[in-house]
Amino acid sequence: MEEHKPMTTICEQDQHMVAAAQNILKGLASSKSISNELRKTLLDLEIQLSTMSTINERKGNGIKLLERELQFVEDRVKSLETNHISMASSSEYLKLVGEIQTLTQTLQQNFCSVNEKWKHKELVQRANEVMQVVMSKLEEELVQILVQNKQYFELDYMLFHSNSVDMVYDESYVSIEDEQINETSRSSDDGTIDLVNPSVLEDLKSIAKAMFGSNYHKEFCHVFIASRKYALDEYFVILEIEKLSIENVLNMEWYSLNRRIKKWIQAMKIIVQVYLVSEKRLCKQVLGNFGSVYQICFSEISRCSIFHLLNFGEAIAMRTHTTENLFCLLDMYEVLDHVAMDIDILFIEEVDSFVREEFHKLLRNFGDSIKSTFLAFRYAIATNPSNKCFPQGGVHHLTRYVMNYIKALVEYGDSLNLLLIDEVSTDPTASNDNSENSNLSYCSLACNLRQITTTLESNLCNKSKLYTNEALQHIFMMNNIHYMVQKVKHSNLCNFFGDYWLRRRVGMFQNYARSYEKVTWSSILSMLSDESVSTCGTKRTLKKKCKDFSVAFCEVYKTQTGWSVVDTELREDLQISVSQKVIHAYRSFTGRNSSDIDEKWIKYSVDDLQCCILDLFQGSSKSLHHS
Amino acid sequence: MPAPTENNPGSFLGRISIRRNQVMSMDGNHDQELEDLELFQKHVGDRFSELFSSTTEDPSSDALLSIGWLRKLLDELLCCEAEFKAVVMMGRDPSQISKPPLDKLLPELLDRVIKSLDVCNAVTLGLDAVKNLQRLAEIAVSALETRPMGDGQVRRAKKALNLLVTTMIHEDKDCGSTKGTERSRSFGRKGFNGGNKDRGGGSLRALSWTMARNWSASKQIHAMSSNLTAPRGAEATGLASPLYIMSTILVFVMWTLAAAIPCQERNGLSTHLPFQRQLAWAQPMIGLHEKIAEEWKKKEKKGTVGLLEEMQKMEKLGQSLTEFADSFQFPGDNERLDEVKVQVEELADICRKMEEGLEPLQLQIREVFHRLVRTRTEFLHVLDQAGKLSTPTM
């Protein structure tokens, strides 16, 4: 019937035919034996004919027909209402909407004479009234559909506990009603999922079309927004995102906050990249035909939840941070950075500029917190108090802490690089190197890391001054620099520090080793030198030399077995080097003077010495027996 | 220093920069400091006096507690806050701030700042609830604007109005007690229970309007104001004074926001704020407070969604129009219809005001939020510096 349009010219003959047809239809429709369906069709046809007639000033009949049609609709609505037909009857209501709309249109197209004006008005009112009933039913139906067919998806438990930022989610979707995994709702390549059962999508679209078409769009949006918002809130509960006030967050112990931060990070990714993307798609699917409405609805649905997520971030960024917190901050920063693009796309509309700006503000806040915490780290190293000798001259806790810390930091290399870009001062240690194989060592993070180790070195230097034994100062420095070199060499750090840095540090700890040898051994070895012997080679001086050497060696043995060189290779290298020098000097001394030296003066054989030297730097003090 | 003209608030930034230079050059000059403090007090008094008089003297300006008035109030808060920082922080030696009595007063102020942040967030969420009311009112308006008015449209309007009025009551109840939060929490994964009869859009009240569990606006306001005492004796002329003023302003503004806009748990929102009656600058604030407190007492008995002027009007119109809808019989009494027409226009006007005003108000509250966060950070930084100075490290 939609095909027919009121024609402007109908000739006299046609009018007769129309009248005849109308009579036939009227007769048929009044018959008791036909079905509702058929009667409806007949009445439709009749109405259409009457429309044609109206154009030709045959109004009386038209109005009557329209009234009958309206009466029929009203009856059916009443019966639907009284029979409490199940909610699955939305199609029935939708059909009625279509009919009422057509009726109303027809009424509007009708020109009526003065004496029929009253009747006409009444019919319009009745049509509005029955429309209101139907719309109100559709609204209930809409709530029902939205509530009963919402779906949530759950993350695989194991993946939920993974730390990787770029993890691929394996979502399994669970319908809220029967809690069974619903494979069919798994969807598409774009990473979105079905937040309502796709089988009701068409119903939703039809209801939207009917309600928008009848100017009941406000009711539709109100219900749609409220129930989708509710669903999103429930999802927060599923994700175990607890609402916390800023005051809560600021006063909370870090360890209990930590757990919540992990959940927040997960939620940020899932909510933004999966849930909201899907929500926007749903809005578009249902409301895409009505201009910008879907964007407004989406924005209203998602706003509060985003606001909650952002506020938790704000509260965390407001805390004063220790260096240990830096990793958490970086995790949070990276997830924000990771979803930033999605946020910009989701909230691309002008109405959502608020969300975008708030989001980027938070991202910047985190950047600033990270930067200041990072810079505070260097300050903390510089001001690490040096008031007690570190026992045995080994690798200081500070060195271990700093090196392990920065080793973990470079996992966040990309983010830190961007954040620290303004913090680079001229760094002479990187400049003279032409043979650099990795340009990473020029980046801002690399410069900052080198500054950190330089600060560490100068702090260590202060610490070494606390040793009264100069040799131990060198051992301490050698140990610590060597530790730094090892850490850098055997980790990602090597790319940032570069070969030049490494070569210089290797040179440094070797220098410390040489200085140690010089300080400890040169005076002892000078006892074995020939100068004094050649001029006055008396037995008495030889005897004294032998005795002095033994006493000095014994003393060195006693102190330096207690010193510690933890790294086996470094220790062995040092022992070999010492051994070579001492044994060589000793052997040539005893060899040269073999005729003049009494066996009894020789306390230690070459082998004895060699064994003793192997005991040095083991970290447990020993003493030689004075036999 | 030339006295700034009161009716020229635009020159405010200029004043700061002039002042700043003077502080720099006259550091330690006690007279200068006294003058600064007096000026600050005077400006605060002037600003609130303007807010006060605008509600009594000029009928064309924004009514007390209307969206427009709240926005002005927040503007004044922002200005006072900027001037406060200029007086207390700019060009000052950090050690001055860490000395008694500020070593105690400043952390107290910062604590009030934190509590204010939560109040800001609570009312931001509350404004979302107001937006929901606006949507319902718009439905009623568009139904009742239809001419000729028939049963269908009246019934449509009635449905929206009923929801509007009950939501207003429920909103306050649910927002007013933590029960709402707990109940929603216990939903867990079950979602709506199927048998819920009250299934209109209004019952789909979102949890996102709620704050943290157990968070209570009235408790926060109480905690902010309970330890607020005016400086005495010598302190009254020192830096303790602007801290006290700023604290008072914060307490007053947050209290006003909580009274005006729906937010979680306002039962027992105190109507008593510890103002120092004899202080000149506090007079207009006291005047405003008394007016608002009176309103609150009146409304609290009845249970109300908030003192926001637009919302109160909406509630009244909603009730009146519901009565009309209940008794409406086609075609309706002409006189009554004309009355209704006026009311519908009024309601439409309120909707328009909300449409135009709620969003900017939300943005402004967020601006206050960020400003307070920044101020707190700056003060912490100064305190940190002072700490470092007092314990030099090697």
XYZ file of C-alpha atoms in Angstrom, chain A residues 22-609:
588
model
C -14.699 0.247 -1.579
C -18.116 -1.229 -1.213
C -16.838 -4.703 -1.956
C -14.023 -4.341 0.519
C -16.332 -3.018 3.206
C -18.593 -5.996 2.718
C -15.746 -8.443 2.913
C -14.217 -6.828 5.969
C -17.426 -6.976 7.904
C -17.669 -10.719 7.342
C -17.160 -12.647 10.584
C -15.444 -15.585 8.992
C -12.186 -13.995 7.882
C -8.955 -13.779 9.824
C -7.636 -10.642 11.485
C -4.802 -10.619 9.027
C -7.045 -10.576 6.031
C -9.413 -8.071 7.537
C -6.509 -5.796 8.148
C -5.369 -6.039 4.579
C -8.835 -5.295 3.340
C -9.150 -2.288 5.590
C -5.780 -1.019 4.487
C -6.849 -1.218 0.946
C -10.073 0.480 1.694
C -8.316 3.294 3.471
C -6.039 3.769 0.567
C -8.980 4.001 -1.729
C -10.662 6.431 0.581
C -7.566 8.624 0.490
C -7.947 8.768 -3.245
C -11.532 9.626 -2.846
C -10.845 12.376 -0.376
C -8.810 14.179 -2.928
C -11.955 14.175 -4.915
C -14.003 15.779 -2.204
C -15.465 12.564 -0.967
C -14.442 13.206 2.563
C -17.286 11.757 4.544
C -16.480 8.189 3.715
C -12.700 8.781 4.276
C -13.055 9.942 7.815
C -15.346 7.087 8.652
C -12.940 4.590 7.220
C -10.070 6.083 9.105
C -12.070 5.893 12.292
C -12.815 2.265 11.690
C -9.170 1.556 11.012
C -8.205 3.381 14.202
C -10.820 1.491 16.177
C -9.317 -1.725 14.903
C -5.835 -0.711 16.019
C -7.143 0.343 19.408
C -8.855 -2.994 19.867
C -5.731 -4.903 19.051
C -3.653 -2.811 21.446
C -6.214 -3.442 24.143
C -6.179 -7.156 23.545
C -2.389 -7.200 23.593
C -2.481 -5.330 26.860
C -5.130 -7.463 28.536
C -3.756 -10.771 27.327
C -0.340 -9.904 28.702
C 1.200 -11.476 25.709
C 4.813 -12.218 26.387
C 7.402 -9.642 25.639
C 8.353 -11.484 22.518
C 5.457 -9.641 20.965
C 7.515 -6.575 20.145
C 7.027 -7.314 16.478
C 3.288 -7.034 17.039
C 3.732 -3.617 18.613
C 6.113 -2.569 15.888
C 3.535 -3.456 13.287
C 0.982 -1.381 15.159
C 3.391 1.557 15.225
C 3.654 1.355 11.469
C -0.093 1.365 11.125
C -0.619 4.255 13.483
C 2.036 6.222 11.679
C 0.322 5.621 8.366
C -3.004 6.556 9.869
C -1.622 9.757 11.313
C -0.027 10.612 8.025
C -3.251 10.024 6.223
C -5.093 12.162 8.708
C -2.604 14.927 8.184
C -2.949 14.702 4.452
C -6.703 14.935 4.653
C -8.308 18.220 4.097
C -11.624 18.269 5.775
C -14.602 20.427 5.699
C -15.650 22.549 8.620
C -18.329 20.190 9.860
C -15.859 17.293 9.983
C -13.094 19.244 11.615
C -14.127 18.195 15.102
C -14.194 14.539 14.158
C -10.844 14.875 12.476
C -9.300 16.430 15.554
C -10.655 13.684 17.731
C -9.188 11.024 15.519
C -5.758 12.684 15.685
C -6.033 12.692 19.469
C -7.029 9.070 19.555
C -4.176 8.131 17.279
C -1.754 9.982 19.558
C -3.216 8.252 22.531
C -2.941 4.772 21.170
C 0.543 5.635 19.974
C 1.481 6.617 23.506
C 0.312 3.254 24.804
C 2.270 1.411 22.179
C 5.375 3.532 22.745
C 5.242 2.960 26.439
C 5.027 -0.781 25.758
C 7.983 -0.569 23.403
C 9.936 1.282 26.036
C 9.328 -1.515 28.525
C 10.229 -3.994 25.869
C 13.463 -2.088 25.207
C 14.481 -2.208 28.863
C 13.707 -5.904 28.950
C 15.766 -6.672 25.866
C 18.701 -4.601 27.019
C 18.718 -6.113 30.485
C 18.201 -9.713 29.483
C 20.571 -9.789 26.575
C 23.567 -7.973 27.857
C 26.753 -9.931 27.689
C 30.045 -9.597 29.429
C 33.308 -11.155 28.566
C 35.848 -12.518 30.926
C 39.543 -12.599 30.590
C 41.401 -15.788 30.718
C 42.613 -16.030 34.263
C 46.209 -16.737 33.394
C 46.478 -13.887 30.966
C 44.999 -11.628 33.547
C 48.079 -12.193 35.606
C 50.551 -11.670 32.863
C 52.663 -8.545 32.910
C 53.137 -8.003 29.248
C 51.776 -4.734 28.050
C 50.994 -5.880 24.583
C 49.347 -9.081 25.546
C 46.704 -10.477 23.315
C 43.516 -11.044 25.180
C 41.768 -14.262 24.866
C 38.307 -13.282 25.815
C 35.666 -15.737 26.591
C 32.267 -14.259 26.690
C 29.752 -15.098 29.249
C 26.147 -14.271 29.016
C 24.928 -12.856 32.260
C 21.829 -14.987 32.259
C 23.057 -18.526 31.994
C 26.743 -17.975 32.652
C 27.674 -20.252 29.835
C 30.398 -19.528 27.422
C 28.737 -18.365 24.327
C 31.046 -19.007 21.435
C 28.768 -17.424 18.902
C 29.133 -14.028 20.416
C 32.837 -14.061 19.842
C 33.277 -11.555 17.170
C 35.154 -9.924 14.487
C 38.704 -9.043 13.583
C 38.546 -5.529 14.925
C 38.794 -6.759 18.502
C 35.288 -5.770 19.417
C 32.835 -8.051 21.118
C 29.092 -8.231 21.351
C 27.861 -6.504 24.457
C 24.312 -7.540 23.720
C 23.304 -10.784 22.145
C 23.493 -10.181 18.384
C 20.181 -11.976 17.899
C 18.317 -9.006 19.399
C 20.186 -6.376 17.444
C 17.533 -6.212 14.759
C 14.809 -5.836 17.386
C 16.693 -2.972 18.963
C 17.108 -1.299 15.613
C 13.430 -1.666 14.817
C 12.397 -0.289 18.175
C 14.773 2.620 17.665
C 13.337 3.240 14.221
C 9.779 3.124 15.508
C 10.415 5.359 18.496
C 12.513 7.860 16.579
C 9.975 7.879 13.792
C 7.206 8.738 16.232
C 9.171 11.455 17.974
C 9.744 9.339 21.062
C 13.529 9.441 20.614
C 14.111 11.064 23.976
C 12.494 8.145 25.756
C 14.573 5.736 23.730
C 17.833 7.508 24.520
C 16.986 7.818 28.183
C 16.387 4.109 28.564
C 19.272 3.119 26.339
C 21.782 5.332 28.112
C 20.624 4.340 31.584
C 20.754 0.605 30.960
C 24.030 0.615 29.051
C 25.556 2.759 31.734
C 24.385 0.287 34.284
C 25.924 -2.565 32.342
C 29.258 -0.759 32.242
C 29.099 -0.203 35.971
C 28.463 -3.851 36.548
C 31.451 -4.650 34.437
C 33.570 -2.541 36.748
C 32.402 -4.769 39.572
C 33.357 -7.831 37.539
C 36.800 -6.375 36.923
C 37.011 -5.803 40.663
C 37.636 -2.136 40.242
C 36.886 -0.654 43.573
C 35.977 2.973 43.867
C 38.374 4.845 46.077
C 38.371 8.437 47.120
C 41.468 10.518 46.554
C 41.928 10.644 50.297
C 41.838 6.838 50.451
C 44.474 6.512 47.795
C 46.755 9.079 49.368
C 46.600 7.437 52.763
C 46.853 3.864 51.612
C 49.913 1.722 52.145
C 51.781 1.147 48.955
C 51.547 -2.613 49.104
C 47.756 -2.624 49.212
C 47.663 0.015 46.540
C 49.900 -2.047 44.342
C 47.278 -4.724 43.861
C 44.723 -2.116 42.895
C 47.123 -0.521 40.479
C 47.556 -3.842 38.686
C 43.787 -4.152 38.386
C 43.524 -0.589 37.173
C 46.105 -1.224 34.476
C 44.193 -4.246 33.271
C 40.896 -2.416 33.440
C 42.250 0.545 31.517
C 43.216 -1.674 28.629
C 40.108 -3.798 28.614
C 37.650 -0.988 29.174
C 39.132 1.308 26.576
C 40.351 -1.081 23.937
C 37.673 -3.726 24.084
C 34.647 -2.655 26.044
C 34.241 0.949 24.967
C 35.152 0.211 21.381
C 32.417 -2.415 21.428
C 30.023 -0.062 23.178
C 30.535 2.565 20.521
C 29.982 -0.021 17.849
C 26.756 -1.073 19.552
C 25.583 2.532 19.730
C 26.350 2.941 16.070
C 24.633 -0.274 15.102
C 21.460 0.652 16.924
C 21.403 4.405 16.444
C 23.665 4.960 13.463
C 20.780 6.088 11.279
C 19.940 9.070 13.395
C 22.840 11.405 12.900
C 25.022 12.282 15.832
C 22.674 10.737 18.400
C 24.797 7.634 18.786
C 27.842 9.684 19.655
C 25.994 11.622 22.303
C 24.609 8.420 23.784
C 28.033 6.800 23.788
C 29.550 9.779 25.474
C 26.916 9.785 28.210
C 27.242 6.061 28.771
C 30.990 6.041 29.111
C 31.780 9.345 30.753
C 31.368 8.524 34.429
C 33.351 5.331 34.151
C 36.229 7.005 32.401
C 36.055 9.688 35.041
C 36.449 7.065 37.768
C 39.407 5.487 36.034
C 41.096 8.824 35.506
C 40.555 9.909 39.091
C 42.345 6.889 40.447
C 45.255 7.803 38.200
C 45.145 11.407 39.383
C 45.292 10.250 42.970
C 48.275 7.996 42.310
C 50.087 10.760 40.460
C 49.484 13.059 43.423
C 51.359 10.850 45.851
C 54.960 11.522 46.684
C 56.943 8.766 45.129
C 59.904 6.783 46.249
C 62.292 5.332 43.723
C 60.649 1.936 44.216
C 57.329 3.348 42.998
C 58.868 4.371 39.710
C 58.140 1.026 38.074
C 54.499 1.219 39.020
C 54.309 4.737 37.665
C 55.946 3.593 34.467
C 53.470 0.741 34.151
C 50.599 3.151 34.580
C 52.140 5.647 32.216
C 52.701 3.023 29.578
C 49.150 1.757 29.714
C 47.850 5.296 29.355
C 50.210 5.911 26.489
C 49.180 2.584 25.023
C 45.476 3.473 24.955
C 45.897 7.182 24.185
C 45.206 6.706 20.516
C 42.074 4.689 21.238
C 40.825 7.388 23.572
C 41.361 10.009 20.893
C 39.384 7.962 18.413
C 36.604 6.962 20.807
C 36.118 10.501 22.005
C 36.823 12.274 18.771
C 33.689 14.416 18.911
C 33.692 17.984 20.076
C 31.394 17.107 23.006
C 34.050 14.752 24.277
C 36.978 17.121 24.157
C 36.683 17.164 27.945
C 37.466 13.450 28.176
C 40.350 13.706 25.756
C 41.859 16.668 27.526
C 41.505 15.084 30.940
C 43.119 11.943 29.662
C 46.094 13.721 28.167
C 46.436 15.860 31.250
C 46.744 12.717 33.306
C 49.248 11.258 30.877
C 51.347 14.394 31.246
C 50.994 14.257 35.018
C 52.385 10.778 35.026
C 55.179 11.853 32.759
C 56.095 14.621 35.184
C 55.885 12.326 38.201
C 58.142 9.837 36.491
C 60.617 12.494 35.496
C 60.855 13.979 38.950
C 61.090 10.558 40.578
C 63.814 9.604 38.152
C 65.768 12.759 38.804
C 65.255 12.356 42.524
C 66.910 8.976 42.209
C 70.163 10.574 41.151
C 69.896 13.014 43.989
C 69.341 10.129 46.385
C 72.471 8.416 45.095
C 74.504 11.571 45.435
C 73.324 12.079 48.991
C 73.564 8.479 50.087
C 75.391 8.872 53.379
C 78.985 7.614 53.598
C 79.725 7.215 57.251
C 80.705 3.602 57.767
C 83.317 1.462 56.054
C 81.802 -1.206 53.949
C 83.294 -4.449 55.335
C 85.874 -6.368 53.306
C 85.928 -3.847 50.477
C 83.344 -5.786 48.536
C 80.536 -4.685 46.236
C 78.481 -2.101 48.078
C 74.720 -2.494 48.450
C 74.282 0.869 46.789
C 76.145 -0.307 43.694
C 74.079 -3.451 43.504
C 70.859 -1.537 44.049
C 71.601 1.143 41.504
C 72.775 -1.243 38.817
C 69.885 -3.643 39.238
C 67.523 -0.722 39.330
C 68.699 0.805 36.094
C 68.844 -2.623 34.515
C 65.135 -2.947 35.256
C 64.531 0.619 34.116
C 65.741 0.077 30.584
C 62.824 -2.280 30.097
C 60.911 0.986 29.899
C 63.507 2.468 27.577
C 61.156 3.899 24.980
C 58.934 5.694 27.435
C 61.801 7.030 29.490
C 63.597 8.220 26.421
C 60.678 10.383 25.450
C 60.116 11.658 28.939
C 63.722 12.547 29.603
C 64.351 14.249 26.322
C 64.647 17.677 27.931
C 66.835 16.438 30.719
C 69.980 15.835 28.740
C 72.908 17.940 29.685
C 76.160 17.764 27.850
C 77.653 14.426 28.555
C 81.361 14.301 27.835
C 81.615 10.579 28.395
C 79.755 9.791 25.210
C 81.327 12.332 22.927
C 84.784 11.049 21.987
C 83.586 7.792 20.658
C 83.649 7.297 16.938
C 83.317 3.550 16.783
C 79.924 3.463 18.464
C 77.966 0.588 17.070
C 74.667 1.412 18.632
C 72.940 4.747 18.408
C 71.011 3.859 21.566
C 73.956 5.101 23.540
C 73.242 8.629 22.346
C 69.631 8.742 23.446
C 68.441 10.840 26.347
C 67.971 7.847 28.591
C 71.534 6.702 27.897
C 72.896 10.099 28.870
C 70.840 10.066 32.035
C 71.956 6.561 32.887
C 75.591 7.499 32.439
C 75.024 10.484 34.676
C 73.598 8.156 37.262
C 76.627 5.870 37.170
C 78.938 8.869 37.285
C 77.110 10.038 40.387
C 77.394 6.552 41.786
C 81.128 6.478 41.075
C 81.719 9.723 42.889
C 79.678 8.537 45.853
C 81.686 5.299 45.894
C 84.850 7.327 45.771
C 83.700 9.128 48.928
C 82.914 5.834 50.541
C 86.347 4.444 49.686
C 88.006 7.345 51.500
C 86.637 5.912 54.730
C 89.126 3.020 54.590
C 92.335 3.806 56.385
C 94.149 1.172 54.386
C 94.914 2.688 51.009
C 95.144 -0.726 49.337
C 91.656 -1.553 50.477
C 90.412 1.697 48.946
C 91.640 0.440 45.605
C 90.186 -3.025 46.102
C 86.816 -1.482 46.991
C 86.809 0.698 43.899
C 88.021 -2.146 41.717
C 85.283 -4.423 42.989
C 82.508 -1.915 42.497
C 83.573 -0.670 39.094
C 84.043 -4.251 37.985
C 80.527 -5.070 39.185
C 79.131 -2.177 37.192
C 80.994 -3.330 34.098
C 79.694 -6.853 34.478
C 76.108 -5.663 34.912
C 76.312 -3.486 31.861
C 78.069 -6.056 29.736
C 75.639 -8.854 30.428
C 72.369 -7.015 30.019
C 70.477 -4.619 27.812
C 72.371 -1.864 29.489
C 75.337 -2.386 27.150
C 73.389 -0.825 24.284
C 72.811 2.283 26.321
C 76.260 2.630 27.802
C 78.191 1.844 24.669
C 81.635 0.388 24.079
C 83.447 3.552 24.933
C 81.996 3.649 28.412
C 82.765 -0.036 28.891
C 86.361 0.278 27.726
C 86.927 3.191 30.059
C 85.460 1.318 33.038
C 87.501 -1.776 32.285
C 90.539 0.482 32.202
C 89.453 1.991 35.476
C 89.168 -1.176 37.472
C 92.400 -2.468 35.990
C 94.043 0.722 37.142
C 92.653 0.199 40.615
C 94.080 -3.316 40.569
C 97.492 -1.991 39.587
C 97.307 0.692 42.240
C 96.489 -1.950 44.785
C 99.508 -4.009 43.760
C 101.684 -0.974 43.927
C 100.529 0.079 47.348
C 100.587 -3.375 48.902
C 103.462 -5.083 47.217
C 106.023 -2.585 45.953
C 107.413 -1.900 49.435
C 107.510 -5.594 50.227
C 109.135 -6.503 46.980
C 111.682 -3.761 47.393
C 112.940 -5.714 50.415
C 113.974 -8.426 48.030
C 115.711 -6.133 45.613
C 119.441 -6.294 44.984
C 120.531 -2.724 45.548
C 121.389 -2.940 49.211
C 122.625 -6.473 48.966
C 125.271 -5.890 46.366
C 127.094 -3.204 48.319
C 127.118 -4.752 51.725
C 126.023 -8.308 51.235
C 126.511 -9.459 54.687
C 124.696 -12.406 56.000
C 123.152 -10.287 58.675
C 121.351 -8.019 56.232
C 120.188 -11.025 54.256
C 118.804 -12.602 57.365
C 116.997 -9.396 58.246
C 115.614 -9.142 54.730
C 114.272 -12.649 54.909
C 112.715 -11.993 58.258
C 111.210 -8.653 57.237
C 109.751 -10.213 54.138
C 108.172 -13.017 56.122
C 106.704 -10.645 58.651
C 105.349 -8.318 55.950
C 103.925 -11.170 53.929
C 102.401 -12.640 57.031
C 100.805 -9.314 57.807
C 99.428 -8.931 54.279
C 98.134 -12.450 54.404
C 96.375 -11.815 57.657
C 94.591 -8.674 56.507
C 93.971 -9.428 52.872
C 92.534 -12.907 53.278
C 89.736 -11.054 55.024
C 89.176 -8.787 52.045
C 86.704 -9.804 49.497
C 86.783 -10.016 45.751
C 83.575 -11.852 45.051
C 83.979 -12.271 41.350
C 86.022 -15.454 40.867
C 87.589 -14.439 37.623
C 88.598 -11.049 38.902
C 90.008 -12.627 42.056
C 92.018 -15.173 40.115
C 93.349 -12.546 37.753
C 94.459 -10.471 40.670
C 96.005 -13.467 42.429
C 97.875 -14.511 39.312
C 99.171 -11.034 38.774
C 100.297 -10.768 42.401
C 101.672 -14.273 42.331
C 103.730 -13.623 39.216
C 105.330 -10.551 40.670
C 105.934 -11.923 44.155
C 107.092 -15.383 43.122
C 109.354 -13.954 40.471
C 110.963 -11.537 42.892
C 111.209 -14.132 45.618
C 112.626 -16.771 43.401
C 115.260 -14.500 41.946
C 116.103 -13.238 45.423
C 116.601 -16.716 46.825
C 118.375 -17.839 43.677
C 120.802 -14.944 43.675
C 121.636 -15.356 47.309
C 121.312 -19.108 47.630
C 124.885 -19.504 48.878
C 124.460 -16.907 51.596
C 121.000 -17.761 52.853
C 120.535 -20.127 55.649
C 117.744 -22.612 55.126
C 116.316 -21.666 58.474
C 115.758 -18.098 57.392
C 113.464 -19.179 54.644
C 110.073 -19.470 56.208
C 108.079 -20.022 53.033
C 108.891 -22.003 50.012
C 107.808 -20.734 46.592
C 104.967 -23.226 46.694
C 103.924 -22.005 50.125
C 103.740 -18.471 48.863
